[in-house]
Coordinates of C-alpha atoms and ligand atoms in Angstrom, one line a residue:
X190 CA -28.5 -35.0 22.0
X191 CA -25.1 -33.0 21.3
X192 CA -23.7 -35.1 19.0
X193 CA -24.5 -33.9 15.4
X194 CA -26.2 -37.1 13.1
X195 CA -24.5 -39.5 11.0
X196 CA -25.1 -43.0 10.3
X197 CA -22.4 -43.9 12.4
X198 CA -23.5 -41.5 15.1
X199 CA -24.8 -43.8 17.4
X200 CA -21.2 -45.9 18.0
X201 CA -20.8 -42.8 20.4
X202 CA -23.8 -44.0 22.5
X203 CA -24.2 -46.9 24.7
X204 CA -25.9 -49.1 22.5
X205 CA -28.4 -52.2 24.9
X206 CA -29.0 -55.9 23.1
X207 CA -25.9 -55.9 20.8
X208 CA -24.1 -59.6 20.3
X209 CA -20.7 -60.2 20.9
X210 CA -19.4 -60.9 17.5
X211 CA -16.4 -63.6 18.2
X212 CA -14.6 -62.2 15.2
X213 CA -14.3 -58.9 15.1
X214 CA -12.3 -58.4 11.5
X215 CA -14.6 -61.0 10.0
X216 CA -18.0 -59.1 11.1
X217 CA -16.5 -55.7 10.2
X218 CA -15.6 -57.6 6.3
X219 CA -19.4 -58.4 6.3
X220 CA -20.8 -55.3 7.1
X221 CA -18.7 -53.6 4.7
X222 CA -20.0 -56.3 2.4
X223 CA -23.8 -55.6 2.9
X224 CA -22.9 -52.1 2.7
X225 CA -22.2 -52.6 -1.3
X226 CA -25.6 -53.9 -1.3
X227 CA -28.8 -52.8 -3.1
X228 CA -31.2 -51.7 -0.8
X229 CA -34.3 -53.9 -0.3
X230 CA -36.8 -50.6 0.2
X231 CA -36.3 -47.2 -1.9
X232 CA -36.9 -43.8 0.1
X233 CA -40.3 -42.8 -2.1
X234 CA -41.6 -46.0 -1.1
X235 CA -40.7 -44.9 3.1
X236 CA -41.9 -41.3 2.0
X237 CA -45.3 -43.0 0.8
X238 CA -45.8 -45.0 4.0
X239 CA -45.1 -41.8 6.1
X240 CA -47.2 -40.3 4.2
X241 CA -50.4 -43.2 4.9
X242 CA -49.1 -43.2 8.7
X243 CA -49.6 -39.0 8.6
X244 CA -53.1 -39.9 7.8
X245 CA -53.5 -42.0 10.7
X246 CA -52.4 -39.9 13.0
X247 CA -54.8 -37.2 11.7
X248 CA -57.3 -39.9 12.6
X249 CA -58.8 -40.5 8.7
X250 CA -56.8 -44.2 8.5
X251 CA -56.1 -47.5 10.7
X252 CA -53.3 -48.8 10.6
X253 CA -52.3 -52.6 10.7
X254 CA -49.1 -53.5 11.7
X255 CA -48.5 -57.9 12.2
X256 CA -46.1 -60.6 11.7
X257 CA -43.7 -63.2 13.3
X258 CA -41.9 -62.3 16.8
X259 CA -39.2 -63.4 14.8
X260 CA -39.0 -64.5 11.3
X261 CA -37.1 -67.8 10.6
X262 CA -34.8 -68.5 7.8
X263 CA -36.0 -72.0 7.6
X264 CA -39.8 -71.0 7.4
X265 CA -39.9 -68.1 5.0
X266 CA -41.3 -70.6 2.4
X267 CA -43.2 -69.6 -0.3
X268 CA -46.3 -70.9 1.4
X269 CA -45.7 -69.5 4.3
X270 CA -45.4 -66.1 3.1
X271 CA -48.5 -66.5 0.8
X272 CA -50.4 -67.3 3.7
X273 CA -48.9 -64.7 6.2
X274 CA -50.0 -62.4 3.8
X275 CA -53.4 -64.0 3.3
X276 CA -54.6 -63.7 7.0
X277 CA -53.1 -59.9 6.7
X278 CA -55.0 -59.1 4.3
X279 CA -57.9 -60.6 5.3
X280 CA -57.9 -58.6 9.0
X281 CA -57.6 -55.7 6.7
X282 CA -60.3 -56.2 4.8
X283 CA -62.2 -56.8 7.7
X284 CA -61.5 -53.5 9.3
X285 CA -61.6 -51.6 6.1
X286 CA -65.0 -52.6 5.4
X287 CA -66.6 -52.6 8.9
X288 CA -64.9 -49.2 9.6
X289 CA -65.2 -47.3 6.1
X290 CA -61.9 -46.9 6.7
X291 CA -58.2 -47.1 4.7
X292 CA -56.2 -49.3 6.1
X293 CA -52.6 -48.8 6.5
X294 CA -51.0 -52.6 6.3
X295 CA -47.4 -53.3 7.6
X296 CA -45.8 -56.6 8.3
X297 CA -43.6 -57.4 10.6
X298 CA -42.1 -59.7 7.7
X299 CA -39.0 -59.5 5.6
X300 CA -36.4 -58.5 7.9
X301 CA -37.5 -59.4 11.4
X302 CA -34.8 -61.5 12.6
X303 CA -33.2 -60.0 15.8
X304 CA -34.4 -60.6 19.1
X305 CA -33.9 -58.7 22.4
X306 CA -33.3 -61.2 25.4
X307 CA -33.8 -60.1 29.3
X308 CA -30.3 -62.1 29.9
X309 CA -27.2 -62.7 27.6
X310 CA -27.2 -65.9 28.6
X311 CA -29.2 -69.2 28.7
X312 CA -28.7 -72.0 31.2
X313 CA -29.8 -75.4 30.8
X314 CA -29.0 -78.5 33.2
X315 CA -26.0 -76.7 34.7
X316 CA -25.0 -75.9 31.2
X317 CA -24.7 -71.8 30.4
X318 CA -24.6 -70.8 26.7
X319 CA -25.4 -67.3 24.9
X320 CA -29.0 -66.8 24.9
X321 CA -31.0 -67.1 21.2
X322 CA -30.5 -63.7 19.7
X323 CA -32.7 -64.4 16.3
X324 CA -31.4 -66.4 13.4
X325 CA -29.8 -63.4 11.9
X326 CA -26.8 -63.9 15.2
X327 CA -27.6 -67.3 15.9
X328 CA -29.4 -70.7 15.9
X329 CA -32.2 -71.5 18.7
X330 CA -30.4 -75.1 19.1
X331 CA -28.8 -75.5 22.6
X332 CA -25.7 -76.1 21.2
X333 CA -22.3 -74.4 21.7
X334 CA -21.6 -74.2 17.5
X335 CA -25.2 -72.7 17.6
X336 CA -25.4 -70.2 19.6
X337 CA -22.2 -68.6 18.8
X338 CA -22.9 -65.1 16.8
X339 CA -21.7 -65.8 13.2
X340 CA -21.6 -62.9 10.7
X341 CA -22.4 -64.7 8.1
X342 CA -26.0 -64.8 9.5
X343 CA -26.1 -61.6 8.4
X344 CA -25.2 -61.7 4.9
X345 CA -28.0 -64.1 5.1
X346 CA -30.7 -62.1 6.8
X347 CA -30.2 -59.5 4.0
X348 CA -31.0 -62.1 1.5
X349 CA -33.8 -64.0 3.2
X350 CA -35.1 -60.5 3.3
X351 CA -34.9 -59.9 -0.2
X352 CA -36.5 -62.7 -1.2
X353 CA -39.6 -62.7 1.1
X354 CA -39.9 -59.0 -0.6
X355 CA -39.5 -60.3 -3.9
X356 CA -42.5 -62.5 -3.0
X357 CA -44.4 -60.1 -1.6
X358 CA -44.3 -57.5 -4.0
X359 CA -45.2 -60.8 -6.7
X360 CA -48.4 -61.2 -4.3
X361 CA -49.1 -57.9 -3.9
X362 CA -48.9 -56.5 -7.3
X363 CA -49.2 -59.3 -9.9
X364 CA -53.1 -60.1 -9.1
X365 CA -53.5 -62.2 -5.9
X366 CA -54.3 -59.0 -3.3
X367 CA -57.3 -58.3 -6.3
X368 CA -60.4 -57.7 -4.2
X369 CA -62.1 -60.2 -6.7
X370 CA -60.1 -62.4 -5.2
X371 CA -61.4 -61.8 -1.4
X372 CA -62.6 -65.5 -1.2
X373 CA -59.2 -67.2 -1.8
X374 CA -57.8 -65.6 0.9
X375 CA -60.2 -67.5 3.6
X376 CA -58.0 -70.2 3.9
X377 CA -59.2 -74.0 4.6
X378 CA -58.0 -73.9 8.5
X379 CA -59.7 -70.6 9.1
X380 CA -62.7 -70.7 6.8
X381 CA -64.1 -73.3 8.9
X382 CA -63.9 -71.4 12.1
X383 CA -67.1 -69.0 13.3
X384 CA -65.0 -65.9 12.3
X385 CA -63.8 -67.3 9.2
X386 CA -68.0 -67.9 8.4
X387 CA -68.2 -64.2 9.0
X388 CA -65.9 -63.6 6.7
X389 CA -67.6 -65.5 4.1
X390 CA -70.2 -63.2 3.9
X391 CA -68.7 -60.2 4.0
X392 CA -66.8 -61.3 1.4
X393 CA -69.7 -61.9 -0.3
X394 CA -71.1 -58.7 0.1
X395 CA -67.5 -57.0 -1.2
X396 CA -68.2 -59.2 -4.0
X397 CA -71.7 -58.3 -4.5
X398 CA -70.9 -54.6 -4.4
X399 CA -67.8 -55.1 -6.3
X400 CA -70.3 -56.8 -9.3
X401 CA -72.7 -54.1 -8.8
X402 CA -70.1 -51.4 -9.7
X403 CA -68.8 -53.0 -12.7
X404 CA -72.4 -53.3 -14.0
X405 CA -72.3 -49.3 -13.0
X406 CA -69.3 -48.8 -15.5
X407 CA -66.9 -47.8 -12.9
X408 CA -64.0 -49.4 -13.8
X409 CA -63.0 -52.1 -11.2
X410 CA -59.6 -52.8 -13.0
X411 CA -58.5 -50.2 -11.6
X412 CA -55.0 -50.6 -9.6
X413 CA -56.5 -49.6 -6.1
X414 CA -58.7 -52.8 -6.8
X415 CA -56.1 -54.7 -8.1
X416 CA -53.1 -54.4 -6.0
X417 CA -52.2 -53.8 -2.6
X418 CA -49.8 -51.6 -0.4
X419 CA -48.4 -53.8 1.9
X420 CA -44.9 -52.2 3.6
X421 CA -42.8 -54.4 5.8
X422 CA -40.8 -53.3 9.3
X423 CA -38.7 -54.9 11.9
X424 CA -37.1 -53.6 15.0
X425 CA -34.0 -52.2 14.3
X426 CA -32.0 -53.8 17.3
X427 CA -28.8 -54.6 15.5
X428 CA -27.0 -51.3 14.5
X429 CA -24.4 -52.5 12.9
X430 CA -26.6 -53.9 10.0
X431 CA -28.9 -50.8 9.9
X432 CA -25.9 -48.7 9.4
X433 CA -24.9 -50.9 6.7
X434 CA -27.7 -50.4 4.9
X435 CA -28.6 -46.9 5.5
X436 CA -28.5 -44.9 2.0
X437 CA -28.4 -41.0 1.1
X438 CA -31.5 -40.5 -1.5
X439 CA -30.4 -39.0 -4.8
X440 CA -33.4 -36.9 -4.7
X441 CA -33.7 -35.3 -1.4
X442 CA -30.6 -36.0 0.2
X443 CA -32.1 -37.4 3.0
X444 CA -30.7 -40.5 4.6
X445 CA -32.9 -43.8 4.8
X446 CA -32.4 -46.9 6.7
X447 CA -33.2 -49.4 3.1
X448 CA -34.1 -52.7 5.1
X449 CA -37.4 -52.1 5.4
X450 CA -40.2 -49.5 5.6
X451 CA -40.7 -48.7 9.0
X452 CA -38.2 -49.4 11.8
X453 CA -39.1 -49.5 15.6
X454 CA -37.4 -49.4 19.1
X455 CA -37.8 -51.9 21.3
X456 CA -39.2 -51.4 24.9
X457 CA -35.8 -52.5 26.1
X458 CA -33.7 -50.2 23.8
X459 CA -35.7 -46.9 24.2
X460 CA -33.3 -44.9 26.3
X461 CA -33.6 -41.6 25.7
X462 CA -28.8 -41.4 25.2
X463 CA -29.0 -44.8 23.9
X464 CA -27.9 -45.9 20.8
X465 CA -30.7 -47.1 19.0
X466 CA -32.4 -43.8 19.6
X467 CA -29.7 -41.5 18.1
X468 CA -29.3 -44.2 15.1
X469 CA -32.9 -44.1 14.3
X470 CA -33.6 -40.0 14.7
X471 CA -31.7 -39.6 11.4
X472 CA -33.1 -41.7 9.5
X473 CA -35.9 -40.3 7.4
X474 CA -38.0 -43.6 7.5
X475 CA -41.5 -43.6 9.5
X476 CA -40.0 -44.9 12.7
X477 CA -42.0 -46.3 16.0
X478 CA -41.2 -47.0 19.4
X479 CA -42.5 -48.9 22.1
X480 CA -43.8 -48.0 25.0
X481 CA -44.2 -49.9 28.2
X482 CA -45.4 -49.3 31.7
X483 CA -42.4 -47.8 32.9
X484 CA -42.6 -44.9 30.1
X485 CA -43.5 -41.9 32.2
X486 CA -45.4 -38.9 30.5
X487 CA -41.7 -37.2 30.3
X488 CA -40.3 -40.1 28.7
X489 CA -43.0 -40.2 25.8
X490 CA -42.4 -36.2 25.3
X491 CA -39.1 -36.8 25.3
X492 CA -39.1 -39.9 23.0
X493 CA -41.2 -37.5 20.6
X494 CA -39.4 -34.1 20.5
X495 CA -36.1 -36.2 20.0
X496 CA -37.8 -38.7 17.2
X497 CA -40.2 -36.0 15.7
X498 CA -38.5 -32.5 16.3
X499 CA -40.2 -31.1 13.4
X500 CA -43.7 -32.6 13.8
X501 CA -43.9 -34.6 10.7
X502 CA -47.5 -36.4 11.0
X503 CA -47.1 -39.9 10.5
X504 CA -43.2 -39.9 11.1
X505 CA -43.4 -41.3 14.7
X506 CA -45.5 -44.1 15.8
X507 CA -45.7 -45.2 19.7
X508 CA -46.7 -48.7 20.7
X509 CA -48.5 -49.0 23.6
X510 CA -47.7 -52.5 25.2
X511 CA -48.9 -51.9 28.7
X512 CA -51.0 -55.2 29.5
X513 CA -54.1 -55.8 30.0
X514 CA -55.7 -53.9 33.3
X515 CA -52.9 -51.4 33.2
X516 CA -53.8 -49.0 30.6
X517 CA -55.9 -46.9 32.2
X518 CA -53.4 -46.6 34.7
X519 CA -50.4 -44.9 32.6
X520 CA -51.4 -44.2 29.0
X521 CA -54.0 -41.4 29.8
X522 CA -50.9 -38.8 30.9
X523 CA -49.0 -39.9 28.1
X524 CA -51.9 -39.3 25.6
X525 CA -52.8 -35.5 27.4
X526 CA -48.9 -34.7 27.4
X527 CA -48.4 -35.7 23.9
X528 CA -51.4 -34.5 23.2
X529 CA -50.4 -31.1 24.3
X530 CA -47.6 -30.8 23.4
X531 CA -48.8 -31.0 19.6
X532 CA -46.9 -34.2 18.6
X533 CA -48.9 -35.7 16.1
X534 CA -48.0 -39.4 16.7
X535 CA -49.5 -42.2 15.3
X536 CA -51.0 -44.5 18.5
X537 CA -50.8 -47.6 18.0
X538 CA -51.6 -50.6 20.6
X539 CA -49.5 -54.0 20.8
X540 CA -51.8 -55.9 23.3
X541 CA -49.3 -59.0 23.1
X542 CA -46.5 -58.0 25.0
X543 CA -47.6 -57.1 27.9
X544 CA -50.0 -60.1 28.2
X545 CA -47.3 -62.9 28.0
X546 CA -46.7 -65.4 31.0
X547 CA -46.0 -68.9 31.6
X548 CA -48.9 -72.0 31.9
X549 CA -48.1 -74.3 35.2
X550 CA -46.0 -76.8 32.8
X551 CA -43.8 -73.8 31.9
X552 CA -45.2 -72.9 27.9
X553 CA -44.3 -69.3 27.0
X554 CA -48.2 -68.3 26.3
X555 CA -50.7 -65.8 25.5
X556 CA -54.7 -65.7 26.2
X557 CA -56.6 -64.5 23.6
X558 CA -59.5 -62.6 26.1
X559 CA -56.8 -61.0 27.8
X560 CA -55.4 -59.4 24.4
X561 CA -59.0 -58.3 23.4
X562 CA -59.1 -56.9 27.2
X563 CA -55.7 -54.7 26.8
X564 CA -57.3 -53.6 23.3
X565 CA -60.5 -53.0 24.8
X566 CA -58.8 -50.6 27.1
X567 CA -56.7 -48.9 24.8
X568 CA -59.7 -47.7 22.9
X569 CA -62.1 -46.6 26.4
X570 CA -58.7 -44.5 27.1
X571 CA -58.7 -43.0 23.6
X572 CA -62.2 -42.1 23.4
X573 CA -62.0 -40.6 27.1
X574 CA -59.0 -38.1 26.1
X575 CA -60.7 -37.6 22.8
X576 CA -57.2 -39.0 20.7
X577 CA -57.6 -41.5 17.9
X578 CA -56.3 -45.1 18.2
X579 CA -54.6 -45.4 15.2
X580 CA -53.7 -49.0 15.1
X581 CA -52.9 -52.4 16.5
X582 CA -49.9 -54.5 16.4
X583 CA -50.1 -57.8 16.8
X584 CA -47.9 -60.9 16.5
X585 CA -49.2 -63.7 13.9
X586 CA -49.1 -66.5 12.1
X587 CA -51.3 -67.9 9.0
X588 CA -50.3 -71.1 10.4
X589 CA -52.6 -73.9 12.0
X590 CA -50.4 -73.4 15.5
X591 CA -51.6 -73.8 18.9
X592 CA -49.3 -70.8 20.7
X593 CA -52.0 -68.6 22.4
X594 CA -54.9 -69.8 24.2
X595 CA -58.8 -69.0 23.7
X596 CA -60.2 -67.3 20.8
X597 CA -63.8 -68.8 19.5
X598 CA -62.0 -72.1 19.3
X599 CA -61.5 -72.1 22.5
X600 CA -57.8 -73.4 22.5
X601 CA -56.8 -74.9 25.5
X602 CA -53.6 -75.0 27.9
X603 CA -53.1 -78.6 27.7
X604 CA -53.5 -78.4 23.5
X605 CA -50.3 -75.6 23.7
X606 CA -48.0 -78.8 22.9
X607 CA -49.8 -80.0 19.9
X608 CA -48.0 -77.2 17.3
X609 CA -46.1 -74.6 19.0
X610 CA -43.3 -73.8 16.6
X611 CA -42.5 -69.9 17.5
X612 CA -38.8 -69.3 17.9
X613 CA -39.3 -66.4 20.7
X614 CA -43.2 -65.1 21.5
X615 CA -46.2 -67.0 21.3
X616 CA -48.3 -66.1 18.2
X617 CA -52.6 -65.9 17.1
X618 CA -52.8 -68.4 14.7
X619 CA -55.0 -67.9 11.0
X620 CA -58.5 -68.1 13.5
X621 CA -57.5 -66.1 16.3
X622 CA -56.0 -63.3 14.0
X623 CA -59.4 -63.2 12.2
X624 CA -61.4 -63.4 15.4
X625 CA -58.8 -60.6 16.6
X626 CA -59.8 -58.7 13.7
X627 CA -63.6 -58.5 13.8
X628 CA -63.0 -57.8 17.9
X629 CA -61.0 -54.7 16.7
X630 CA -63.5 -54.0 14.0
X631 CA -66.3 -53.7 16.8
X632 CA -64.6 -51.2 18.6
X633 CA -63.2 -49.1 15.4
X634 CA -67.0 -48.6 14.0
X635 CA -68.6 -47.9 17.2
X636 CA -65.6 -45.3 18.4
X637 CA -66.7 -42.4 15.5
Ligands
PEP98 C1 -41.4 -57.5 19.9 O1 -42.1 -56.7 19.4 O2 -41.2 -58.7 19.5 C2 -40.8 -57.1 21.2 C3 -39.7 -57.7 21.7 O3 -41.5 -56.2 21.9 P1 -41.1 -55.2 23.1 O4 -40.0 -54.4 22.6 O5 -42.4 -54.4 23.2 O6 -40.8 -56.1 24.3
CO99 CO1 -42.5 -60.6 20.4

């Protein structure tokens, strides 16, 4: 790492995933166009959430990090934001209260429209067409007008982006994330389910104690009652519209990547030379990267001393996504190196991506058990090296869909057809998400 940082840097670097835009004058006019744009996320906001994450990794917070595989432009709805959100924040509210815990909440929302693909192309009944990049290159039709990158997409990503935050920050701030308002988030589909009864009565206990301390005189008005810090994130896989959007702060004169909070590497981009790597260590945003069963205990230093050089607690989050009945196997060395090493990285586990595979009529699929196995895991391993498992990352919907398999609905393969809608990886719907949570919840108050 030779090269001295810029936000241009990483053009210098082999960069893995990237489309090829058909027209090259017209996608360098856009970017320069998106460049003149405001940025969707100010640095003191990024600052704030590294400051949370720093927490976590000092073990005193959880972290929550959820949200589409890959966000459509045709689905960011108001609706299906508010209800996104609402399964958010009810997980978080299940872990907050079982654990005694803050929770540190992050969507993968607002900005997560590029997709890494294991093959550039796609071929269907002899026919061979670039693969589905995410709706901010392409369209998912197999069609030859829709799977050709257009720029524009971009332009359009910025403000499907903007306007999902917009929403958000309505949601968060202007009254509906108000504790008192714990009940309304249990929606209909997920009420009815055993976890979403479980989460009746806690929320009637949050309620109950929420009553009791008004009748105290503390004031429950207050804004950590009444609003809600929820940051958003995407993987930054397409450089050219992170560099377009990557601002100098007035105040510190630190450069941030302004599309979202947090940004995270892909398991596919993570090379230590590569260009998503040098992009993303100079940018002052918390940052994350995943890592998969080929990350050695080398790699992970090496991911950390090039991401983290100054040891910045809650700067650099890794993603464990090794699958279920393979984390013993390699995250233990990883933990004692980093460990040693005095990184203080914020763990976090992604039990989806490892877990994926294929039912005998060929649906993309995950099993809920086997998630709650890999999670499992990930916390025996933590407890064993004496580190603290920060978080979980997970891939969700509000949704009624029928993507993953099991949960305490026991969802089964041959009901995968009856609403699968995901544009890339399958997803928990409202019930498995809240099951998800109180399985996590478990683990967290019986780990201290
Ligand atoms: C993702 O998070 O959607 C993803 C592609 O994951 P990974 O990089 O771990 O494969
Ligand atoms: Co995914």
């Amino acid at each position: 790492m030779t090269i001295t940082w810029h936000p241009g840097s990483w053009n210098d670097c082999p960069a893995g995933q990237q489309p090829s835009w058909p027209e090259a004058d017209f996608y360098n006019e856009t970017l320069h166009e998106l460049g003149t744009k405001p940025p969707l996320v100010f640095a003191g906001e990024a600052r704030r959430l590294t400051s949370h994450l720093g927490r976590v990794a000092n073990g005193e917070a959880f972290v929550l990090q959820a949200g589409d595989c890959a966000e459509s432009f045709d689905l960011s709805s108001a609706d299906a934001i508010r209800d996104k959100l609402k399964v958010i924040l009810q997980m978080a509210v299940v872990l907050q209260y079982s654990a005694g815990l803050p929770v540190v909440k992050i969507g993968r929302i607002a900005g997560q429209f590029a997709k890494p693909r294991s093959s550039g192309t796609e071929t269907r009944d002899g026919a061979t067409l670039p693969s589905f990049r995410g709706h901010i290159v392409n369209d998912i039709n197999f069609e030859e007008s829709s799977r050709k990158p257009d720029p524009n997409r971009l332009l359009q990503a910025y403000n499907t982006s903007a306007a999902t935050l917009n929403l958000l920050r309505a949601f968060t701030r202007g009254g509906y994330a108000d504790l008192r308002q714990v009940h309304e988030w249990n929606q209909e589909f997920v009420a009815s389910s055993p976890a979403g009864k479980r989460y009746e009565i806690l929320a009637t206990g949050i309620e109950k104690a929420l009553n009791f301390m008004t009748a105290c005189g503390f004031d429950t008005d207050d804004a950590a009652m009444r609003q809600v810090e929820l940051y958003t994130s995407h993987e930054a896989l397409l450089l050219g519209y992170e560099q377009a959007l990557t601002r100098q702060d007035s105040i510190t004169g630190d450069w941030y990547d302004c599309s979202a909070h947090m940004l995270w590497i892909g398991e596919r981009t993570r090379e230590l030379d590569g260009a998503h790597v040098e992009f993303l260590r100079g940018v002052h945003n918390p940052i994350g990267s995943k890592i998969g069963p080929s990350t050695s205990p080398g790699d992970a230093l090496d991911l950390c001393n090039a991401l983290n050089p100054d040891k910045v607690p809650g700067r650099l989050t890794l993603i464990s996504r090794m699958g279920a009945g393979k984390v013993g196997e390699h995250l233990p060395a990883i933990l004692e190196a980093v460990s040693a090493a005095g990184h203080p990285v914020v763990w976090q586990c992604d039990p989806m991506h490892g877990n994926t595979y294929a039912t005998e009529s060929g649906i993309k699929t995950r099993d809920f058990d086997v998630i709650m196995t890999e999670v499992r895991e990930y916390f025996e391993i933590h407890r064993a090296t004496g580190t603290w498992p920060g978080g979980v990352h997970c891939e969700l919907t509000g949704d009624t869909v029928t993507e993953c398999v099991g949960g305490s609905d026991a969802l089964a393969a041959d009901q995968l057809g009856e609403r699968y809608e995901t544009m890339c990886d399958p997803r928990l719907n409202g019930r498995q998400s809240l099951d998800l949570a109180f399985g996590v919840a478990e683990l967290l108050s019986g780990f201290r």
